[in-house]
Tab-separated table of C-alpha atoms in Angstrom:
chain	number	residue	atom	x	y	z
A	1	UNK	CA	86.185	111.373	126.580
A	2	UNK	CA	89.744	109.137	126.567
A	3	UNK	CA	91.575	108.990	123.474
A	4	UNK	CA	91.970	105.790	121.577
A	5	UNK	CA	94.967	104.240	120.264
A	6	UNK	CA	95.772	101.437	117.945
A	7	UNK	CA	98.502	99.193	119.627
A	8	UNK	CA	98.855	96.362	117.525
A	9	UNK	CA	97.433	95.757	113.612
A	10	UNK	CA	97.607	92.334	111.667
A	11	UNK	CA	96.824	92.373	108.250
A	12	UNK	CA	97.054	89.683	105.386
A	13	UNK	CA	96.279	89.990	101.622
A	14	UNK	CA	97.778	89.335	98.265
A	15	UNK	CA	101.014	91.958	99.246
A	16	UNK	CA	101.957	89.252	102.276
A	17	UNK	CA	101.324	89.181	106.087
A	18	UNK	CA	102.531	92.359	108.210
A	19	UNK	CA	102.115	95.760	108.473
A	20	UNK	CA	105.153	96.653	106.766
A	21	UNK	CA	104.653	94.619	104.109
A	22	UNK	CA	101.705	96.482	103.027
A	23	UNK	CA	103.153	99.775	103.806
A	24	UNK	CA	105.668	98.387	100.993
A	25	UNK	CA	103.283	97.974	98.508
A	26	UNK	CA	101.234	101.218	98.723
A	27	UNK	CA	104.347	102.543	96.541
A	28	UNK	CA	104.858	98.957	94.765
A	29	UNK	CA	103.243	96.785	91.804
A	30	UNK	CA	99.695	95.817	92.324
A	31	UNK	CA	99.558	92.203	92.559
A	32	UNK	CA	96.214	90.394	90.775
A	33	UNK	CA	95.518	87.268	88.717
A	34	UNK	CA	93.580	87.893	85.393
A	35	UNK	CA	93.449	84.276	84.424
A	36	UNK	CA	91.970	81.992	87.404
A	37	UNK	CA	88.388	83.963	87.192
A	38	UNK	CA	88.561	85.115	83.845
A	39	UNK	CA	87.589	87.552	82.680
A	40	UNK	CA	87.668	89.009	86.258
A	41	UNK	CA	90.909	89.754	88.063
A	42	UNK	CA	91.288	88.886	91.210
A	43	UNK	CA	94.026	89.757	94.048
A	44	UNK	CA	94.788	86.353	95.561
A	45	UNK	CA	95.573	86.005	99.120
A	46	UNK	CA	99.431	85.358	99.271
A	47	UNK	CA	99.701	81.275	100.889
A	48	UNK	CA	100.477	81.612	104.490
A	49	UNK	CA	102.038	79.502	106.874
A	50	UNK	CA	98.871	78.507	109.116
A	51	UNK	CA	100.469	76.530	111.524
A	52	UNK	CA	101.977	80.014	112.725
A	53	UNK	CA	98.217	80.859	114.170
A	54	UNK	CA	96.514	78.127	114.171
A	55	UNK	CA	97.923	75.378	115.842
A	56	UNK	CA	95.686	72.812	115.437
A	57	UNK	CA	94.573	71.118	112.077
A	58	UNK	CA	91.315	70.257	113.002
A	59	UNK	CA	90.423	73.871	113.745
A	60	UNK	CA	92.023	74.900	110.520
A	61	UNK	CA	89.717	72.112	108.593
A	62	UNK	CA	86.914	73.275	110.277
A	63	UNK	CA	87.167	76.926	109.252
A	64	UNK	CA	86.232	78.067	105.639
A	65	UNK	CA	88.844	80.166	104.079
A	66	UNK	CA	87.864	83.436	105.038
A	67	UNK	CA	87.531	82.167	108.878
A	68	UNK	CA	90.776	81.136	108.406
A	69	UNK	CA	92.175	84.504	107.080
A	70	UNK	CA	90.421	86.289	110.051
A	71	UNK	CA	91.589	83.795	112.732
A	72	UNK	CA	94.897	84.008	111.540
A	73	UNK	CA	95.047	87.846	111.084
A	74	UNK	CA	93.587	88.371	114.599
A	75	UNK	CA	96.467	86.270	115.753
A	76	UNK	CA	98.698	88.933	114.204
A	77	UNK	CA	97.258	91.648	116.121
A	78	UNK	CA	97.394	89.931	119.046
A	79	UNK	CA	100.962	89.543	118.517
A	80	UNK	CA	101.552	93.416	117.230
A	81	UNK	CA	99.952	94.622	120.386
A	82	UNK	CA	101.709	92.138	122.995
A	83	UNK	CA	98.877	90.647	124.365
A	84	UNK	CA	99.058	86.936	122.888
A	85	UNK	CA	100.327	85.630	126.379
A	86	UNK	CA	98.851	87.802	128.192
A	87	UNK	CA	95.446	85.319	129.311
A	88	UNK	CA	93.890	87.847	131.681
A	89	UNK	CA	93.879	90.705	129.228
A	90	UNK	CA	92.290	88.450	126.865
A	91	UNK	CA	89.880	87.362	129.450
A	92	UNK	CA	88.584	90.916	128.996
A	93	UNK	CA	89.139	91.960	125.976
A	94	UNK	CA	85.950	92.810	123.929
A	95	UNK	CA	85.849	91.354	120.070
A	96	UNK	CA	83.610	93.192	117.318
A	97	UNK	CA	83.805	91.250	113.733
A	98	UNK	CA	82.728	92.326	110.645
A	99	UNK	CA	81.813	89.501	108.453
A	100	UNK	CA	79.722	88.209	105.218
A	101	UNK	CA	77.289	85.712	104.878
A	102	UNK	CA	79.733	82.325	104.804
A	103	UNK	CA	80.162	80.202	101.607
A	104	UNK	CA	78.728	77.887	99.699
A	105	UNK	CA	78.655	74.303	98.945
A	106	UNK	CA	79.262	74.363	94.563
A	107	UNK	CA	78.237	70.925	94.422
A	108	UNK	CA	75.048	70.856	96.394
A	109	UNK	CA	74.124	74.316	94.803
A	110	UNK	CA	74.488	72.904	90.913
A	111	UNK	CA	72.744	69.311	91.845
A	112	UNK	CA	70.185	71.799	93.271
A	113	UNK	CA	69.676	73.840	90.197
A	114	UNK	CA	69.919	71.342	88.006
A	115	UNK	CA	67.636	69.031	89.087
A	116	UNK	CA	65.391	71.836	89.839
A	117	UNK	CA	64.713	72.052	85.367
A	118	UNK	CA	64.012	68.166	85.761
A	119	UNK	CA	61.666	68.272	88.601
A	120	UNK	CA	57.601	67.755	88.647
A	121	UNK	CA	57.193	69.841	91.546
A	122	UNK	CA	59.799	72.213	91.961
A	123	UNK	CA	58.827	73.426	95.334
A	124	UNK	CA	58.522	69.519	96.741
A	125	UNK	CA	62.138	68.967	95.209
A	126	UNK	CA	63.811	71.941	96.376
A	127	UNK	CA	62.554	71.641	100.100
A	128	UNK	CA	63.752	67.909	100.150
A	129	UNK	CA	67.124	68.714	99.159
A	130	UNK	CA	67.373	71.338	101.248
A	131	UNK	CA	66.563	69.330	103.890
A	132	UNK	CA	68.660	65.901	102.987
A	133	UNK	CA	71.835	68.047	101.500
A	134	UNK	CA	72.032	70.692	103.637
A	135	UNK	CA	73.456	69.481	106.917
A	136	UNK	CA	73.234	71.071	110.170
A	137	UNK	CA	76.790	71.215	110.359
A	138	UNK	CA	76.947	72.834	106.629
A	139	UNK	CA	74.831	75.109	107.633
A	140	UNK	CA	76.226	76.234	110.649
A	141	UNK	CA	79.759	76.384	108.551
A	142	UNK	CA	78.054	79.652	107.218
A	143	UNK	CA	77.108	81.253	110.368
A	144	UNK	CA	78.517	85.142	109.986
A	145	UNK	CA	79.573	84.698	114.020
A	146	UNK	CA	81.512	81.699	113.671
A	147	UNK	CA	84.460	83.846	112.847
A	148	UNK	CA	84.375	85.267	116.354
A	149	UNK	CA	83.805	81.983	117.778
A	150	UNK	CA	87.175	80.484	115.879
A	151	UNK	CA	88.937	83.518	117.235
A	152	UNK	CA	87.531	83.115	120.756
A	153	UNK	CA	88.054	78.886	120.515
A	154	UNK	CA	91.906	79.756	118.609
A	155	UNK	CA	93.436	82.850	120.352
A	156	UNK	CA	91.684	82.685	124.050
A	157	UNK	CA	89.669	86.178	123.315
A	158	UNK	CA	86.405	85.740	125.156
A	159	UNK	CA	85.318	88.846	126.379
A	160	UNK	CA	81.955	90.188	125.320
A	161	UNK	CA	81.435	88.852	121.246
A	162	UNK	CA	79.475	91.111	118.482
A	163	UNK	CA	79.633	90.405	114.848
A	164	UNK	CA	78.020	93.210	112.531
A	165	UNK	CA	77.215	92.663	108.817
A	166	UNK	CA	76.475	94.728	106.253
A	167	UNK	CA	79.389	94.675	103.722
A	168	UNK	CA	82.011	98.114	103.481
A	169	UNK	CA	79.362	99.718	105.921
A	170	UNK	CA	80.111	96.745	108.497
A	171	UNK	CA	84.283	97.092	108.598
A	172	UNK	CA	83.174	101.106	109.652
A	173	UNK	CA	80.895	100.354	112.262
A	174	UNK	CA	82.662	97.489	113.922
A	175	UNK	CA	85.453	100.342	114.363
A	176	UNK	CA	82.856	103.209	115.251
A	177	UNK	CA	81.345	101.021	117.848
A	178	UNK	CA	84.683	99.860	119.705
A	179	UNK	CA	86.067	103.422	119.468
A	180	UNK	CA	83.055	104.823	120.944
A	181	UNK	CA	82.713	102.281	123.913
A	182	UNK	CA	86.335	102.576	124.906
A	183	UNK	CA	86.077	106.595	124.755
A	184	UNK	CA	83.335	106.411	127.056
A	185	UNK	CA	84.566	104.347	129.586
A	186	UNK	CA	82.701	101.709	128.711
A	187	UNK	CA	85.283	99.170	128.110
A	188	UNK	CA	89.918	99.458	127.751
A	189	UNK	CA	89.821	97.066	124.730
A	190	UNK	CA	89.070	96.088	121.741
A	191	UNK	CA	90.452	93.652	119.137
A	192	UNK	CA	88.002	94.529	116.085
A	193	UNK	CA	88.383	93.619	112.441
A	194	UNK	CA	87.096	91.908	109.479
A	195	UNK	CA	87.704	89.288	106.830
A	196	UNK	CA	86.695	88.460	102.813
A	197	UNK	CA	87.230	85.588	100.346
A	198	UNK	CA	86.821	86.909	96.778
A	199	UNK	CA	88.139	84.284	95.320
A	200	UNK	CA	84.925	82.014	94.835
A	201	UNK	CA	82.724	81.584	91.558
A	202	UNK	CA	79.333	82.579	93.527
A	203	UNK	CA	80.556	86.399	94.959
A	204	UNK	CA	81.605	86.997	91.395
A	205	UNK	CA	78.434	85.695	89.987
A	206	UNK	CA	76.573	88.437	92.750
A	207	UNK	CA	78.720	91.110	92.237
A	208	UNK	CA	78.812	90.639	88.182
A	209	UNK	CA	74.819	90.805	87.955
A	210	UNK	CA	74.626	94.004	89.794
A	211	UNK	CA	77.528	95.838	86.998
A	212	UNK	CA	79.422	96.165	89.540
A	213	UNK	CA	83.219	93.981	88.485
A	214	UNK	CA	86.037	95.336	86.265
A	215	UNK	CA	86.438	93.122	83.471
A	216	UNK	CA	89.466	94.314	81.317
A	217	UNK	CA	93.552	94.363	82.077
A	218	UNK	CA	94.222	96.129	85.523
A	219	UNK	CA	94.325	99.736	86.100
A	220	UNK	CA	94.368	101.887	89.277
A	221	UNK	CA	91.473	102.279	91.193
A	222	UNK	CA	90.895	105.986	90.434
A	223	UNK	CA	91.436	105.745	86.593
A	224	UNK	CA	88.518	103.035	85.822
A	225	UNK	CA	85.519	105.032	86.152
A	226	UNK	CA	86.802	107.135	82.807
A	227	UNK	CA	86.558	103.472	80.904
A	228	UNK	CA	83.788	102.204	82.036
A	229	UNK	CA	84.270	101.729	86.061
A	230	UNK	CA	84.282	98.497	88.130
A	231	UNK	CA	85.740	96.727	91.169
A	232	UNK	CA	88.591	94.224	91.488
A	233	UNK	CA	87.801	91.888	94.456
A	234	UNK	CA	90.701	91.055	97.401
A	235	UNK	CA	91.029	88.230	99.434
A	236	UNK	CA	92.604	89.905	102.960
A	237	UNK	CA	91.455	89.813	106.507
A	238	UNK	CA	92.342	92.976	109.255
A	239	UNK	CA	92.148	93.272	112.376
A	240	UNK	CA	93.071	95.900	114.929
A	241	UNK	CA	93.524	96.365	118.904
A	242	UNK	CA	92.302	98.946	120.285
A	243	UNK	CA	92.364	100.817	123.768
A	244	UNK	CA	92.487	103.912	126.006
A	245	UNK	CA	95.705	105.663	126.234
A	246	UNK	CA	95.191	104.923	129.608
A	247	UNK	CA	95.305	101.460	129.131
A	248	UNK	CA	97.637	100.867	126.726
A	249	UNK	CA	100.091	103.175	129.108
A	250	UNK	CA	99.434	101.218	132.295
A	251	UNK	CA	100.624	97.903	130.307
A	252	UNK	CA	103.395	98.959	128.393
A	253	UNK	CA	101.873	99.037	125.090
A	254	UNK	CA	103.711	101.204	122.707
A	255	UNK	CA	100.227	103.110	120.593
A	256	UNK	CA	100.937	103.134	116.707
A	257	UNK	CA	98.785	105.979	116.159
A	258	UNK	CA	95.176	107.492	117.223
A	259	UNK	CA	92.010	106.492	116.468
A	260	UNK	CA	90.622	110.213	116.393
A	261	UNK	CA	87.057	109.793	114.823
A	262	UNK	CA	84.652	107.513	112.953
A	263	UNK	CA	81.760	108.348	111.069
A	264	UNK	CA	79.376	107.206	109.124
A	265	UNK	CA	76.290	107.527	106.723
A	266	UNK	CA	73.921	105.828	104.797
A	267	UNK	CA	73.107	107.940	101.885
A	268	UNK	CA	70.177	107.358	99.189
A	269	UNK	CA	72.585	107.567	96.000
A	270	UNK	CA	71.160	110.079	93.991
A	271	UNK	CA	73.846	112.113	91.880
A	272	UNK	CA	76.077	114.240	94.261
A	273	UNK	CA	75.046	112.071	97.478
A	274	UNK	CA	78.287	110.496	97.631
A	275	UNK	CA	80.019	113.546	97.640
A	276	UNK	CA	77.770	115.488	100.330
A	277	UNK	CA	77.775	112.709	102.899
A	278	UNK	CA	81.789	112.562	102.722
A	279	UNK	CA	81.534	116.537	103.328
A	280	UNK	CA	79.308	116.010	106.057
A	281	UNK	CA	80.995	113.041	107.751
A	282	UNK	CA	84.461	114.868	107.277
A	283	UNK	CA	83.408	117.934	109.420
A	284	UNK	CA	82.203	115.677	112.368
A	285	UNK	CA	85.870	114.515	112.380
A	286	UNK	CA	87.083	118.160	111.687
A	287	UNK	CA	90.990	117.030	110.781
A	288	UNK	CA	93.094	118.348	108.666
A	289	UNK	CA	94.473	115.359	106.987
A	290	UNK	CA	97.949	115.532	105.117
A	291	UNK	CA	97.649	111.705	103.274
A	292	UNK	CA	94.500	109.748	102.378
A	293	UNK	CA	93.835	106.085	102.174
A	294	UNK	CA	90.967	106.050	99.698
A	295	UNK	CA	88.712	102.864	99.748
A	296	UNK	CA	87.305	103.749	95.872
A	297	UNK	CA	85.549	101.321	94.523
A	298	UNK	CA	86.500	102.020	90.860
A	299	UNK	CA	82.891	101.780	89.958
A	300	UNK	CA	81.718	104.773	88.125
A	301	UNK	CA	79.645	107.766	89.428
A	302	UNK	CA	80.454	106.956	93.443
A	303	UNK	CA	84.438	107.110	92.946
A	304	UNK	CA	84.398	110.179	90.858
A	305	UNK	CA	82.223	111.696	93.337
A	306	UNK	CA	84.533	110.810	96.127
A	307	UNK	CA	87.539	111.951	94.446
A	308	UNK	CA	85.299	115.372	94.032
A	309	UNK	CA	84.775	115.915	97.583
A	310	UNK	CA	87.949	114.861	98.644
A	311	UNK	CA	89.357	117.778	96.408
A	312	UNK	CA	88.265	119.828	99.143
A	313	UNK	CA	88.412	118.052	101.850
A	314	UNK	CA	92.467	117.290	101.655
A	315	UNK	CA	93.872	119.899	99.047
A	316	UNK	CA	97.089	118.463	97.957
A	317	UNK	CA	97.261	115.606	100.176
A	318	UNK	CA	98.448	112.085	98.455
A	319	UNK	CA	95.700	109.679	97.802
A	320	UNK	CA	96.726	106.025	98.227
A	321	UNK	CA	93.769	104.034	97.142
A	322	UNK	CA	93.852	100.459	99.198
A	323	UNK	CA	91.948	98.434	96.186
A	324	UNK	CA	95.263	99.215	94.327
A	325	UNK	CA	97.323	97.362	97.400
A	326	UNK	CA	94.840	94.500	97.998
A	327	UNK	CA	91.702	94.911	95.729
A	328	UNK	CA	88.146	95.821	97.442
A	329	UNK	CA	87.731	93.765	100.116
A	330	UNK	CA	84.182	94.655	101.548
A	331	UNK	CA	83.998	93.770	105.487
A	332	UNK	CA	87.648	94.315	105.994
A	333	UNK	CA	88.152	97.357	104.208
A	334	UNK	CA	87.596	100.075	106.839
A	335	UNK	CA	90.018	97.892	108.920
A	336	UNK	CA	92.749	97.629	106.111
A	337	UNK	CA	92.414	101.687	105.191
A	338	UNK	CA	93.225	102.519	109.522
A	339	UNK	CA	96.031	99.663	109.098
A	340	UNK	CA	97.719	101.626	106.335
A	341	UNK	CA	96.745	104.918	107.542
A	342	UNK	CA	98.509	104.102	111.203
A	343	UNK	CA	101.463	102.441	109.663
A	344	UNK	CA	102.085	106.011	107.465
A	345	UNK	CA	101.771	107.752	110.904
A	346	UNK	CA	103.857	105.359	112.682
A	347	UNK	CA	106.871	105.281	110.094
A	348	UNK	CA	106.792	109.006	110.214
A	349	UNK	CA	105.535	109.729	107.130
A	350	UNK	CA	101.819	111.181	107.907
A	351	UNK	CA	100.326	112.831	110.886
A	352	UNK	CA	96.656	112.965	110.342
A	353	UNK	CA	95.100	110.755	107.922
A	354	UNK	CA	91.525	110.472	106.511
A	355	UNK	CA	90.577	107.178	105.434
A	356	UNK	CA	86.972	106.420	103.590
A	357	UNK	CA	84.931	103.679	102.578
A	358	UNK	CA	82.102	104.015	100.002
A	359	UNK	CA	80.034	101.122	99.916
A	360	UNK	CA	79.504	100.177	96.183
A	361	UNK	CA	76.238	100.096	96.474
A	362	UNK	CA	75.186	102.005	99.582
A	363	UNK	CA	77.221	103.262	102.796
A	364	UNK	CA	79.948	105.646	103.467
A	365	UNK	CA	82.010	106.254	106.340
A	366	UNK	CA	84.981	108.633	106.896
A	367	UNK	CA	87.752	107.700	110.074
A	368	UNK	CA	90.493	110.287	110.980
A	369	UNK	CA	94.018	108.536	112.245
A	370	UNK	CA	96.210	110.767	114.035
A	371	UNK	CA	99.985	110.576	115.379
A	372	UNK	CA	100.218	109.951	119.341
């Protein structure tokens, strides 16, 4: 089996754009507004310069915001691992995205609903608005692998294409799956990653009717559950290159850190599940981890579990959780916890790190980061 490094991470959220930016903020002032989604707090993606990415303004019109944030963060890595220029490595480079379901058009959505009260047949109404108001090219707006198509289209990545959904559980997989093929000799590399938009009405709205948002003034991740528990949605995209040792050696690429592990589960949630799986997935990866980038929810029962397990699991060992630095931000959080993780280990100040992700509703995964 090869080893697998990380040789270039770009990451952008409410702290800024950059790696070090974020390392920055694990120790900073957690940045959310309480007043745009009232009564929900939000972390707000920080404006960014798109030009810087994505040259053209048509593609940047044609993208929804969170295809934007992905496209542009992809960019970043690209940049962080030297192979922007570099058209023959990109020819070849395989691209695994984690993504959501698109967004929605507000306006057709409330004409829909409303007139829906109004109508004689309901069923005849809906299906012809569906079919006058929803365009084809609406429609396709919302694809889940347009991201990867943007990227491909923006950045000149057009190796083999895979987009996985599936929330938290996604971001994990999309990294379990590149790891896995590059240790095998399958393929050298990787650009992987994922993207989120939190700040939109309707993901509130879902997230809300499940109990599942933090309502009140912010506090730190791992304090909520002890006043009632909840998330605070993050608008941030992250994505990663990744590649043998080999590789990365035989082009000059300087690794960040190691990719040592990825696991994951899929647990039923009954009381103490949380807690076994994260025992379970931790000895597959059998490290001894020295910091932790926790990817808590905040929501109660699942992050005091966590926090539980990871008692024993890393005794003494810091626990930064990410939702403090950029709030939860489902597909891209498994991406964002390695980012921070690798940018500990490559400032000096870790060398093995555990990162999680518990899925607020189902999934958990575990990845181990090591020094070169």
């Amino acid at each position: 089996m090869r080893d697998v490094v990380i040789t270039g991470i770009g990451i952008v959220s409410c702290a800024g754009e950059g790696l070090d930016v974020h390392i920055a903020a694990l120790s900073g002032a957690p940045k959310t507004d309480a007043e745009t989604f009232a009564p929900y707090p939000v972390h707000l993606v920080k404006a960014l310069e798109w030009d810087r990415q994505i040259p053209k303004k048509s593609d940047q019109r044609q993208m929804e915001a969170w295809q934007r944030l992905g496209c542009y963060a992809a960019g970043l890595a690209l940049d962080s691992a030297g192979a922007k220029e570099d058209a023959e490595l990109k020819n070849r480079m395989q691209l695994i995205v984690a993504a959501g379901g698109g967004e929605r058009d507000y306006a057709v959505d409330g004409q829909i609903l409303t007139g829906l009260r109004r109508a004689e047949n309901p069923g005849v109404f809906l299906n012809e608005r569906l079919m006058g108001d929803l365009r084809p090219t609406l429609f396709l707006a919302q694809l889940s692998n347009l991201l990867a198509g943007n990227i491909s289209i923006v950045h000149g990545v057009t190796g083999g294409s895979r987009t996985f959904m599936g929330e938290e559980s996604s971001g994990v997989d999309a990294i379990r799956i590149a790891r896995e093929r590059i240790a095998a000799g399958q393929d050298d590399i990787f650009l992987v990653g994922g993207a989120y938009n939190a700040e939109r009405p309707d993901v509130l709205l879902i997230y809300e009717m499940g109990g599942f948002l933090w309502k009140k003034p912010y506090a730190p991740v791992l304090n909520r559950p002890a006043d009632g528990g909840g998330m605070i949605l993050g608008s941030a995209a992250c994505f990663l290159v990744l590649e043998s040792r080999e590789h990365a050696q035989a082009r000059g690429a300087r690794p960040l850190a190691v990719l040592a592990g990825v696991a994951s589960d899929r647990s039923r949630r009954k009381p103490g599940s949380v807690e076994q799986a994260l025992h379970g997935l931790s000895r597959q990866l059998n490290g001894k981890p020295d910091v932790v980038i926790s990817g808590a929810t905040g929501v109660t029962g699942i992050t005091e579990e966590e926090q539980a397990a990871l008692k024993d699991i890393a005794p003494g060992a810091p626990v930064h959780a990410s939702g403090d630095v950029i709030g939860h931000t489902m597909e891209a959080q498994a991406p964002a916890g390695v980012a921070l993780a690798a940018g500990l280990i490559a400032n000096g100040k870790a060398s093995d790190a555990l990162v999680t992700s518990v899925g607020h509703w189902r999934g958990e995964g575990a990845l181990r980061v090591t020094r070169v």
